[in-house]
Short mmCIF file of C-alpha atoms and ligand atoms in Angstrom, two decimals:
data_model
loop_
_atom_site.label_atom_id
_atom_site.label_comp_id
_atom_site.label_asym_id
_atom_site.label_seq_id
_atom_site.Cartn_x
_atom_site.Cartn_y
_atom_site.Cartn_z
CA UNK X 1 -110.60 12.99 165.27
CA UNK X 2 -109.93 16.55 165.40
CA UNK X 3 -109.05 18.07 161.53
CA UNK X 4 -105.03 18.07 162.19
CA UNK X 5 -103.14 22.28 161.38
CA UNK X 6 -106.82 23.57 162.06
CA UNK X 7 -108.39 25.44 164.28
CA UNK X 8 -111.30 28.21 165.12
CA UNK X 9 -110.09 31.30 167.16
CA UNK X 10 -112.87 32.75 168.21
CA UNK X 11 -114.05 35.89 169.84
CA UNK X 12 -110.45 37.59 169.73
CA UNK X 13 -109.60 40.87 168.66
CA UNK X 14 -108.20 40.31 165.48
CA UNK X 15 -105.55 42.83 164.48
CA UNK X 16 -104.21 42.55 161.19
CA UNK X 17 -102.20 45.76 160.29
CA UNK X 18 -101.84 43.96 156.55
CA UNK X 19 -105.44 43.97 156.06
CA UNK X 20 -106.20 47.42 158.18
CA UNK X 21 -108.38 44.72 160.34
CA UNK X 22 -108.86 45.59 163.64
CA UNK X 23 -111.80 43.82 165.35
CA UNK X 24 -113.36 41.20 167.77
CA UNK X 25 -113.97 38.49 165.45
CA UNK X 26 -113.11 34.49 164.39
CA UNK X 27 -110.23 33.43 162.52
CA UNK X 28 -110.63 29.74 160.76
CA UNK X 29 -107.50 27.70 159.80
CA UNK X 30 -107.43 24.83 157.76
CA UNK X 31 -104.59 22.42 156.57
CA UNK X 32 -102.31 25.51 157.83
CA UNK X 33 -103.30 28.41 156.16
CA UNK X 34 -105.85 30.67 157.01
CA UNK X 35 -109.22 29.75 155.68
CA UNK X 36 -111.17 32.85 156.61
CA UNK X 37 -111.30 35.31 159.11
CA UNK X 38 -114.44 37.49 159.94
CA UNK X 39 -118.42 36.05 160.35
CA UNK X 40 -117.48 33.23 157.54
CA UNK X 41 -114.87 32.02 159.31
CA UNK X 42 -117.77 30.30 161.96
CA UNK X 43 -119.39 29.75 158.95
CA UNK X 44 -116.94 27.81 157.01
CA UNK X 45 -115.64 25.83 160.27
CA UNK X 46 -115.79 21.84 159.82
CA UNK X 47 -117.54 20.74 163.49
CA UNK X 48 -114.59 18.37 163.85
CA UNK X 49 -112.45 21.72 164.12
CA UNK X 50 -110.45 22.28 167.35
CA UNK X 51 -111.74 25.27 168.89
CA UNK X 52 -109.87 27.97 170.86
CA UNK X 53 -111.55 30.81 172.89
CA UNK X 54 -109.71 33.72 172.04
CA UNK X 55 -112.08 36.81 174.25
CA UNK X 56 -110.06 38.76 175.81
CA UNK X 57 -106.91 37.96 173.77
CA UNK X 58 -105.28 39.61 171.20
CA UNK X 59 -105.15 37.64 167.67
CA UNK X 60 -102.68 38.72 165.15
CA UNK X 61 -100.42 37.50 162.00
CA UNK X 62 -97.36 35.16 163.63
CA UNK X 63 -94.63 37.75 164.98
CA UNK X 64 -91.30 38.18 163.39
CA UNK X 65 -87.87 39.00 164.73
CA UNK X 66 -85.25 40.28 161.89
CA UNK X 67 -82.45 40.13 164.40
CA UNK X 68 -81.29 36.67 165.86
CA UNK X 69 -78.27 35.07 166.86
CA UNK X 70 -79.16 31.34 166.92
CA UNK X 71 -75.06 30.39 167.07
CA UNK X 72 -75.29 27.40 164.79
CA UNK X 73 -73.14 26.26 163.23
CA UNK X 74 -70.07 26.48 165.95
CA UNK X 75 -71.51 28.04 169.30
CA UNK X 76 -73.76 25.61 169.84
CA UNK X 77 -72.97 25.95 173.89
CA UNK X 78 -74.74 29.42 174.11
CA UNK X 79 -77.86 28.51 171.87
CA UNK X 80 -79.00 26.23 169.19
CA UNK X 81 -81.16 26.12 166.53
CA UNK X 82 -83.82 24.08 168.54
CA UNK X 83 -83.42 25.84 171.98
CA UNK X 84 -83.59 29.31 169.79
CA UNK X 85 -86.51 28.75 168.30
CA UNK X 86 -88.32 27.23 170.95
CA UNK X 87 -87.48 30.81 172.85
CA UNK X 88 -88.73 32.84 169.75
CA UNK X 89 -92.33 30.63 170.14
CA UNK X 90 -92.37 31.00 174.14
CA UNK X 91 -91.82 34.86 173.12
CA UNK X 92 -94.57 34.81 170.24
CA UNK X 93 -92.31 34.63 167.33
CA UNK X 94 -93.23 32.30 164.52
CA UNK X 95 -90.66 33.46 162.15
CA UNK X 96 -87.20 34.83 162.71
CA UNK X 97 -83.83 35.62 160.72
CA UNK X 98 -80.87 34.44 162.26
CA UNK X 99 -77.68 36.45 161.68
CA UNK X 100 -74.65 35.16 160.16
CA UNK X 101 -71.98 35.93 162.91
CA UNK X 102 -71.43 31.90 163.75
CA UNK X 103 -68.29 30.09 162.95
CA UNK X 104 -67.67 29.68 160.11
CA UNK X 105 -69.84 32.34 158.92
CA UNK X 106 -72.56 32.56 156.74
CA UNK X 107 -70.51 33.32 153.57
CA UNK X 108 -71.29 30.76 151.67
CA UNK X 109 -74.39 28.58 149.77
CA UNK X 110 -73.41 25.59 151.56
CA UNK X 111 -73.38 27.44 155.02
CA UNK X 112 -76.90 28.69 154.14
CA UNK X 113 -78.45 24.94 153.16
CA UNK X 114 -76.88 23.39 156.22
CA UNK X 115 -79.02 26.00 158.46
CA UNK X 116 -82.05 25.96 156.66
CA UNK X 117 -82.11 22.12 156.61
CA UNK X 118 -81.06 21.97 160.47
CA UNK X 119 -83.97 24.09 160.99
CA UNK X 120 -86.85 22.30 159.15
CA UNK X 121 -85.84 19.18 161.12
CA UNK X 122 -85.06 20.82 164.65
CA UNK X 123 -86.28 24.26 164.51
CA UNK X 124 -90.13 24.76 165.70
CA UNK X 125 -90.22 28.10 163.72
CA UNK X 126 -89.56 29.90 160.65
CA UNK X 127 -85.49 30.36 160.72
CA UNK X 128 -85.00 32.22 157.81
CA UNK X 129 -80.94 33.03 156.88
CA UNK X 130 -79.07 36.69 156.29
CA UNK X 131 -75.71 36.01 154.40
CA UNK X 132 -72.76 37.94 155.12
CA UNK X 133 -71.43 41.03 153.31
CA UNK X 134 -68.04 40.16 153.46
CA UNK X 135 -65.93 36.77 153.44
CA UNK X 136 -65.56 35.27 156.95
CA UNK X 137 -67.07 38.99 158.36
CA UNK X 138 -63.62 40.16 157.93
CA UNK X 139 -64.73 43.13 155.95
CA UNK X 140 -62.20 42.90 152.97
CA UNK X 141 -63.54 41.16 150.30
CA UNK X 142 -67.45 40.88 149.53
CA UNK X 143 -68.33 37.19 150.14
CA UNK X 144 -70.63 35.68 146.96
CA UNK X 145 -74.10 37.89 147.31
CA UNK X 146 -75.53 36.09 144.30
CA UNK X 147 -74.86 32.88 145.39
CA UNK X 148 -76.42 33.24 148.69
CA UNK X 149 -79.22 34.85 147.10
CA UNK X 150 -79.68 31.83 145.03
CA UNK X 151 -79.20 29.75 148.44
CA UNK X 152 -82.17 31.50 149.95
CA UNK X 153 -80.63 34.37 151.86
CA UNK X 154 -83.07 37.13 153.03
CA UNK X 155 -80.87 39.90 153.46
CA UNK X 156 -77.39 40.24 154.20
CA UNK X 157 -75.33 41.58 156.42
CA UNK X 158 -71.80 41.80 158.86
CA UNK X 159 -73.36 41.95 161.72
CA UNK X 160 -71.74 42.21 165.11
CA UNK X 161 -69.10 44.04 162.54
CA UNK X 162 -69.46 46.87 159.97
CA UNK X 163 -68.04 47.48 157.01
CA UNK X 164 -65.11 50.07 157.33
CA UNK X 165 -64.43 50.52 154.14
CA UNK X 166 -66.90 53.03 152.12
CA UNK X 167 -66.09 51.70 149.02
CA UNK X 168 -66.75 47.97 149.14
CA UNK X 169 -69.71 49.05 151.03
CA UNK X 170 -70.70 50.85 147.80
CA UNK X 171 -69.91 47.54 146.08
CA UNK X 172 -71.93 45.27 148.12
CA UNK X 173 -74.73 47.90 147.64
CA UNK X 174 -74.60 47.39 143.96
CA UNK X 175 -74.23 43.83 144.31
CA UNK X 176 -77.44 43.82 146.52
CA UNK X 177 -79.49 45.61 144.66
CA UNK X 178 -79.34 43.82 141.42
CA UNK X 179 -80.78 40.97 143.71
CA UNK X 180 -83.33 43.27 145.42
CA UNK X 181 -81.84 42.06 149.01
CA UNK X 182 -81.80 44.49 151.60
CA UNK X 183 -78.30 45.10 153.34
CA UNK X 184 -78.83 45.36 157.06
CA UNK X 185 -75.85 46.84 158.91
CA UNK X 186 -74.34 47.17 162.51
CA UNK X 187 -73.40 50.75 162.61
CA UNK X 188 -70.32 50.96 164.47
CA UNK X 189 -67.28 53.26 163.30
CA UNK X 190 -64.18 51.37 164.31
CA UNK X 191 -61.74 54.44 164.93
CA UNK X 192 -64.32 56.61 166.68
CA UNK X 193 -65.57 53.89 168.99
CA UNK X 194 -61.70 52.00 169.35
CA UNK X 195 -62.27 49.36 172.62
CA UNK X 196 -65.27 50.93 173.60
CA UNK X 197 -67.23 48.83 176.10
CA UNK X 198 -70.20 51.41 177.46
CA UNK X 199 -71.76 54.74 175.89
CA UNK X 200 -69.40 57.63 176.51
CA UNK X 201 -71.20 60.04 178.64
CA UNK X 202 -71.17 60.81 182.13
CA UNK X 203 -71.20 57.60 183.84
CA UNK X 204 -68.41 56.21 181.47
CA UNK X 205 -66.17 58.78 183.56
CA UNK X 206 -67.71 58.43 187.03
CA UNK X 207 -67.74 54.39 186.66
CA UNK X 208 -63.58 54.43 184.49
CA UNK X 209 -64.90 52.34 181.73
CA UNK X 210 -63.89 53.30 178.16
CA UNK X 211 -66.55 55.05 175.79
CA UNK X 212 -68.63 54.01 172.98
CA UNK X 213 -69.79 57.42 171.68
CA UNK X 214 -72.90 57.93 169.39
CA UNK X 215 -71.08 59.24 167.00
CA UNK X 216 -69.48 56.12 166.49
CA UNK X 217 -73.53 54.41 165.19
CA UNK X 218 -74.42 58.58 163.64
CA UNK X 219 -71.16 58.36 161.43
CA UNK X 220 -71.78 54.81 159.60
CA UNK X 221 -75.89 56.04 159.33
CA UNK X 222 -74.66 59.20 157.77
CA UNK X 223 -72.24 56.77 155.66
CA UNK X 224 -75.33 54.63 154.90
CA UNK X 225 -77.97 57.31 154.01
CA UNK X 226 -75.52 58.54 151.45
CA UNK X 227 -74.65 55.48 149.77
CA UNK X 228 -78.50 54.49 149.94
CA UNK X 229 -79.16 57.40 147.97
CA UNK X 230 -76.00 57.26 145.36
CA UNK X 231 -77.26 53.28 144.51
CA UNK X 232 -80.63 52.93 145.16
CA UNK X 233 -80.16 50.01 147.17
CA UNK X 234 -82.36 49.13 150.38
CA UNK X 235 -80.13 49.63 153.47
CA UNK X 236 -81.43 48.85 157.02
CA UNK X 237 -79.74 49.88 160.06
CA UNK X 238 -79.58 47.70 163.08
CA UNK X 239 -80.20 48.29 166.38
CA UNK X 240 -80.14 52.14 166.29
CA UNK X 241 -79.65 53.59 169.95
CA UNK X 242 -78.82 57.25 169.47
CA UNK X 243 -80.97 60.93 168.95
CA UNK X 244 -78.48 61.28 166.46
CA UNK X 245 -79.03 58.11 164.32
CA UNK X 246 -82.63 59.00 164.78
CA UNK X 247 -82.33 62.46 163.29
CA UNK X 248 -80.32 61.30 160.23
CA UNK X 249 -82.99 58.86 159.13
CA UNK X 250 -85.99 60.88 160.05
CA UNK X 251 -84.49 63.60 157.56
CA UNK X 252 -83.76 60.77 154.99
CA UNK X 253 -86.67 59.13 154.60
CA UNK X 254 -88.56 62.56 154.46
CA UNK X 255 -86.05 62.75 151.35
CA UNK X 256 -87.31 59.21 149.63
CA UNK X 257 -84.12 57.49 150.52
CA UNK X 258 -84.53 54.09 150.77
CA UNK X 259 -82.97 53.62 154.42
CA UNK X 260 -84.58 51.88 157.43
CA UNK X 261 -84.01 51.31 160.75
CA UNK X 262 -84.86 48.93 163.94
CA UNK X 263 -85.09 48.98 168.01
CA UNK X 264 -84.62 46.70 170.64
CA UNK X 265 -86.06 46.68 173.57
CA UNK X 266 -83.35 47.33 176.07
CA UNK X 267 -82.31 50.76 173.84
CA UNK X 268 -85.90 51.85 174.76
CA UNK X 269 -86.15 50.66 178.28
CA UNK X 270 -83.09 51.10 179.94
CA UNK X 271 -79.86 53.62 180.00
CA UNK X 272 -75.67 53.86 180.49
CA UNK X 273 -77.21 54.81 184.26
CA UNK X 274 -77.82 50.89 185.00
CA UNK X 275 -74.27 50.09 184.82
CA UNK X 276 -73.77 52.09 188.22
CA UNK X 277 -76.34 49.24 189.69
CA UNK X 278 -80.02 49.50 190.29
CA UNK X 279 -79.76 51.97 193.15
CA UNK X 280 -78.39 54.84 191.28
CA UNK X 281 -80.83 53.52 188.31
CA UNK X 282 -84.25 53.75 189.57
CA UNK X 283 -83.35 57.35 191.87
CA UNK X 284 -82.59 58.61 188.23
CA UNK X 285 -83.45 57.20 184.26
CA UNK X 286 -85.84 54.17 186.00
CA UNK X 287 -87.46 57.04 188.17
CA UNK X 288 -90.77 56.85 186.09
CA UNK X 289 -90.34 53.33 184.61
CA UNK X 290 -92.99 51.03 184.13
CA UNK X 291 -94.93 52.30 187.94
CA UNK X 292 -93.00 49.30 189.84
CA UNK X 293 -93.60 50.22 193.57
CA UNK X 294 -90.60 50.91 195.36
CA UNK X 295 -90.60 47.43 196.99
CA UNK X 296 -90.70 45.92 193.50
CA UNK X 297 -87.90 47.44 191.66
CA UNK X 298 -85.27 44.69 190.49
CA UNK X 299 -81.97 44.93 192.21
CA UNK X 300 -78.47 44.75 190.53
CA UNK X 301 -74.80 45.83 191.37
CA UNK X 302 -72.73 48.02 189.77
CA UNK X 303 -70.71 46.87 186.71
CA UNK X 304 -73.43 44.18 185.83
CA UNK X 305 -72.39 42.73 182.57
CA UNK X 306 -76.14 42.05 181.74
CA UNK X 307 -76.22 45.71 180.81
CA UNK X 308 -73.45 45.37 178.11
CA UNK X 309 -74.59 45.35 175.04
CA UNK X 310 -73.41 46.86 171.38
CA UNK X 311 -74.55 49.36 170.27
CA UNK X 312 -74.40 50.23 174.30
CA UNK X 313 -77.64 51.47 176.22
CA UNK X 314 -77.36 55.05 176.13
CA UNK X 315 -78.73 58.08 177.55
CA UNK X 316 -81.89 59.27 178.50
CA UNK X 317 -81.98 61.51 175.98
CA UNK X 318 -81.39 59.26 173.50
CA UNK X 319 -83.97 56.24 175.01
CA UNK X 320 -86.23 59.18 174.18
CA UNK X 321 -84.86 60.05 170.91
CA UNK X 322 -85.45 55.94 170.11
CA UNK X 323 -89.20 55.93 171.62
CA UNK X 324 -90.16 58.99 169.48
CA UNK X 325 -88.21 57.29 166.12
CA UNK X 326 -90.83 54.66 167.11
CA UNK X 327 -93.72 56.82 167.41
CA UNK X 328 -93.45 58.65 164.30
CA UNK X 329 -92.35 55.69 161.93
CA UNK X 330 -88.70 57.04 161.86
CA UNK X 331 -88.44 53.13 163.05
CA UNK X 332 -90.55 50.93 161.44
CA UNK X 333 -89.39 47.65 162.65
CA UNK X 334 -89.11 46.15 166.30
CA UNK X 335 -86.81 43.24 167.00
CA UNK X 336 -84.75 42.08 169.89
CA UNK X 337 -80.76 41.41 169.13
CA UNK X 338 -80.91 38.23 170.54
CA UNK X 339 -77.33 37.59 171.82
CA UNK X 340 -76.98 34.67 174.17
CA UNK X 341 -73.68 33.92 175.42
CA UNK X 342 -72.30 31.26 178.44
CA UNK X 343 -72.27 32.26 182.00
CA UNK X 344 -68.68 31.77 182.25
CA UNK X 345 -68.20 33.81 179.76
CA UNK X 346 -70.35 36.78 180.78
CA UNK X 347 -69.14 36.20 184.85
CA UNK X 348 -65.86 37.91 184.05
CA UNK X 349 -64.96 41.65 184.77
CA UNK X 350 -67.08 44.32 182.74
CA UNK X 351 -64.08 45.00 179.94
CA UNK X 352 -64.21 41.31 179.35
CA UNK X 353 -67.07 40.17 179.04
CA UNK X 354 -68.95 39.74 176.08
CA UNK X 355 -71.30 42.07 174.30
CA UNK X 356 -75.08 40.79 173.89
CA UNK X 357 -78.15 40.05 175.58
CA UNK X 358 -80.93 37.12 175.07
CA UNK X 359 -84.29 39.38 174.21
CA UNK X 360 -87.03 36.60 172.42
CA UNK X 361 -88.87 35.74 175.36
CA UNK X 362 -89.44 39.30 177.04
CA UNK X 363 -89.63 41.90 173.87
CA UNK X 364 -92.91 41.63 173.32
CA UNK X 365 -93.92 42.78 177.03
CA UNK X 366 -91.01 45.49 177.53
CA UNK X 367 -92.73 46.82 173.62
CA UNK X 368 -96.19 46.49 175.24
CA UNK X 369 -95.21 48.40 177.99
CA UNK X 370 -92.98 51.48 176.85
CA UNK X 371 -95.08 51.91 173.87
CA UNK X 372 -98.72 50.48 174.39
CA UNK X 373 -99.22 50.49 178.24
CA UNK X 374 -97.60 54.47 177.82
CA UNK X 375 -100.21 54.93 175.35
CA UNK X 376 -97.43 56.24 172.81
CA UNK X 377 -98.53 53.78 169.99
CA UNK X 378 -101.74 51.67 169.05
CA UNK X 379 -101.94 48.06 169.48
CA UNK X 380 -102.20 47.74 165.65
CA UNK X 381 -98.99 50.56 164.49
CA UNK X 382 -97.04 48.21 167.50
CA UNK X 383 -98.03 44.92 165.75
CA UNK X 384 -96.65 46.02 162.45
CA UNK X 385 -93.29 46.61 163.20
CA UNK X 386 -93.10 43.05 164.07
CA UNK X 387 -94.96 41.62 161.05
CA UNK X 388 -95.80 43.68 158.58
CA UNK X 389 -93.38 45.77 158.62
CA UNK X 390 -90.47 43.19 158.49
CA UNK X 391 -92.08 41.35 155.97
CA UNK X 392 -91.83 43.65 153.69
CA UNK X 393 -88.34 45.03 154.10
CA UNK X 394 -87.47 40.85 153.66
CA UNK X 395 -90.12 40.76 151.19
CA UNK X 396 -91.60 37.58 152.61
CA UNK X 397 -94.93 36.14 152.33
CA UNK X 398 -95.20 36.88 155.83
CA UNK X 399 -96.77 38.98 158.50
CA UNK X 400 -100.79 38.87 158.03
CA UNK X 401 -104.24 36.92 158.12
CA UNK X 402 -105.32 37.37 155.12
CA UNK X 403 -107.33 34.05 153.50
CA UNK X 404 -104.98 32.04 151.67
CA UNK X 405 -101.72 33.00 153.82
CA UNK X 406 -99.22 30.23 155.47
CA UNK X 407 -101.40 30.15 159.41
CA UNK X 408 -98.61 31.69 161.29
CA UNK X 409 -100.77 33.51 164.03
CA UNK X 410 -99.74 34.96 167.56
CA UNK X 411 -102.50 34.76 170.41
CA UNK X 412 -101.30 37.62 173.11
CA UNK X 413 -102.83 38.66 176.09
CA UNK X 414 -101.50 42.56 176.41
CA UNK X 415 -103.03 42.54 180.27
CA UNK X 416 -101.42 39.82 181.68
CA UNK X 417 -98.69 40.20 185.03
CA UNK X 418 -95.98 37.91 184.97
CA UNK X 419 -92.67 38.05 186.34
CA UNK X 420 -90.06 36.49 183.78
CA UNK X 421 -87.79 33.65 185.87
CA UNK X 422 -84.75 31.40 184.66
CA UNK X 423 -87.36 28.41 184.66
CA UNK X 424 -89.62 30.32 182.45
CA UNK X 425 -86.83 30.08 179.66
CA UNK X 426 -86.41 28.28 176.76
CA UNK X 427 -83.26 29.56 175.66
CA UNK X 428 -79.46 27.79 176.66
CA UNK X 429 -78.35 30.96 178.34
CA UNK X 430 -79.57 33.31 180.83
CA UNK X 431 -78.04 36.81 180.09
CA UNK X 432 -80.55 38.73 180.49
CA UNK X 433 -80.80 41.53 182.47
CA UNK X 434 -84.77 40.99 182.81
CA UNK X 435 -85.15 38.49 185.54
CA UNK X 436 -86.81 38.93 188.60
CA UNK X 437 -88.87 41.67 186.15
CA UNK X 438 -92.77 42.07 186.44
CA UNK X 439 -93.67 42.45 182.86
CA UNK X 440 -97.20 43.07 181.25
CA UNK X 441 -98.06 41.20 178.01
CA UNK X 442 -97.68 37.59 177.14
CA UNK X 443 -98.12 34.89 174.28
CA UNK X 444 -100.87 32.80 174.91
CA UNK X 445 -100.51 30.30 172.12
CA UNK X 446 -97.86 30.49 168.66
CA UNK X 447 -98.72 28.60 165.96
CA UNK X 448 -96.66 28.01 162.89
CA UNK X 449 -98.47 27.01 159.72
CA UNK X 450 -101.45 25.65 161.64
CA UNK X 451 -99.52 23.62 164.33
CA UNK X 452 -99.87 25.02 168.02
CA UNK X 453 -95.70 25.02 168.71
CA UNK X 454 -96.50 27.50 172.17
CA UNK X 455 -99.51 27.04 174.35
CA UNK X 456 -99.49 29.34 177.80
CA UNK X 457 -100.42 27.02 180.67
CA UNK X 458 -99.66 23.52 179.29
CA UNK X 459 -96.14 23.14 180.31
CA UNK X 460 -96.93 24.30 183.81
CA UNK X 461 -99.69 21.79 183.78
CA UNK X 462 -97.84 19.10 182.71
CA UNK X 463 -95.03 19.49 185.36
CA UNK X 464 -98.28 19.83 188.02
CA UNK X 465 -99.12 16.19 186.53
CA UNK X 466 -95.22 14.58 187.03
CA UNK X 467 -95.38 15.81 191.01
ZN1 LIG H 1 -75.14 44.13 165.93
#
């Protein structure tokens, strides 16, 4: 019998951004942790040990995804803690936070035991929990930081709201820092951006849909660089989408404040251009995109809401600003906003419909592709904004190979063609505006503390076997 959470991955390239490893080697498993990776690791392997032939592949420390919306408790119609997580491993992911934006919210310890005991028994990842800032995200009155620190909470944060008020934002800052958790926030200034549903630019006016201007994220980073520096406390800004956001934390962190920020794909990829339909999008923004021949190019109409998202996709200008925050380390951290919501409830008119997108199953690819495939970043700086890099702004014992570490690994092949297709999908809803997509790069195999929870190939096989 084969030794059970082991295994011998051999012949990958082994990229460990942790450990500045970067190099075809084996990586040995036992009892799920990593025994030993490097000549010893052949060395050290039992001969009962599973073996998996990694040439070819990329071999790197379990991928992590700081921004989820798994919708438990409450929502449990657009995604659940099982369905979520098995899209995070189909994606690569074996550890992600979920946000607490579910009803009720995460404001409380006994919110934050109920999902982290849902998820050892249902999840097949790491779900780890952000708190709210606030009671019931209403913004008003800080909900119990030290309580939900003592409930396990990673970080906490209003997300899918912000904070209005400067003041208790100071507060929770304070609050957070004497329990060194970072504050993550949605940057969204409430009188700037009023109903807002697309970025304000040019095709807000040509298509009549109200604006969500940049200023409206700039303003609340401005607000949050300045209260970083006046407490000390670790602030991280979500989903940041604009040159200008960009800007303000470049010049911060060249200051020593202690401010990061994130990117999802879809900021980087696509523009406020797709919203007048595919057409008008690949004559203009998509012209250069991704080398799809013309007879290849994904087709949408106009007023898609699969394109509405908050923060909204933006300019071209400012999908630039975003891939060069990336490049330089302005953004150290890559995640994917994971928003799932119903059909019925996105198939209503743009205004309507809900903001979000699902994002665990394709951002590894669309981040191969704008920023490895483009040659703009290594493999290694791109793998540590989605382990290292998170790992330490959560300060988990996360996000690398080295010997002794929980086996959380993530086999990717950064080469493969695959076009992403409802039946591919793990998750309970389908808003995504990547369907029908040819994508390059793809999890092979995700294994969570030594236990292969994503294997490329086998589910295909097995439906091949039930005719
Ligand atoms: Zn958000």
């Amino acid at each position: 019998m084969a030794d059970t959470n082991s295994m011998l991955l051999t012949g990958g390239r082994v990229i460990d951004p942790a450990s500045k490893l970067d190099k075809v080697t084996d990586v040995l498993v036992v009892n799920g942790k990593i025994a030993a990776v490097g000549a010893e690791a052949k060395a050290q392997a039992s001969k009962n040990v599973e073996r998996f032939d990694a040439k070819g592949l990329v071999v790197c420390p379990g991928l992590i995804d700081l921004h989820v919306h798994l919708r438990e408790p409450g929502q449990s119609a657009k995604e659940t803690i099982a369905t979520g997580t098995a899209a995070a491993a189909r994606g690569g992911f074996t550890s992600l936070v979920c946000m607490p934006n579910t009803s009720p919210a995460i404001d409380s310890a006994g919110t934050v035991a109920l999902i982290r005991e849902k998820a050892l028994r249902e999840g097949v990842v790491n779900v780890f929990v952000a708190g709210a800032i606030s009671k019931g995200i209403a913004g008003e009155e800080l909900a119990p930081i030290g309580s939900l620190k003592q409930a396990g909470v990673v970080a906490i944060t209003d997300d899918g709201h912000c904070i209005q008020n400067n003041d208790l934002m100071r507060r929770a800052l304070e609050y957070a820092k004497m329990f060194d958790l970072p504050v993550m926030d949605h940057c969204q200034d409430y009188s700037l951006v009023t109903d807002g549903v697309m970025n304000e630019g040019y095709w807000s006016t040509a298509l009549g849909l109200r604006g969500w201007p940049a200023a409206g994220e700039d303003m609340i980073v401005a607000r949050n660089i300045l209260l970083a520096e006046l407490t000390g406390a670790r602030v991280h800004c979500q989903h940041i989408s604009s040159a200008g956001s960009v800007a303000l934390l470049r010049d911060a962190k060249k200051r020593g404040v202690p401010i990061s920020g994130e990117a999802c794909p879809h900021h980087f990829v696509l523009t406020d251009a797709t919203i007048a339909g595919s057409a008008k999008f690949w004559a203009g923004d998509g012209k250069e995109l991704f080398g799809y021949a013309a007879g290849e190019r994904p087709s949408w109409p106009n007023y898609h809401t699969n394109f509405k998202m908050n923060p909204p996709l933006r300019s071209a200008r400012d999908r630039e600003a975003v891939l060069e925050g990336l490049v330089d380390g302005t953004l150290e951290i890559l995640c994917s906003d994971h928003a799932p919501h119903c059909d019925y409830e996105k198939e209503v008119e743009f205004d309507y419909a809900p903001f979000g997108i699902t994002g665990l199953e394709t951002e590894l690819a669309l981040s191969l592709m704008q920023l490895h495939h483009t040659k703009r970043l290594g493999l290694s700086e791109l793998i540590a904004k989605f382990t290292m890099a998170p790992a330490e702004l959560l300060r988990l014992d996360k996000g690398t190979l080295k010997a002794g570490a929980d086996a959380d690994v993530t086999v990717f092949d950064p080469e493969h063609e695959w076009v992403y297709h409802p039946e591919n999908s793990a998750s309970k809803s389908y808003n995504t505006p990547f369907f029908g997509w040819r994508l390059k790069g793809k999890a092979v195999m995700t294994m969570v503390a030594g236990k292969v929870v994503w294997r490329e190939g086998k589910e295909s096989a097995m439906v091949g076997h039930d005719g």
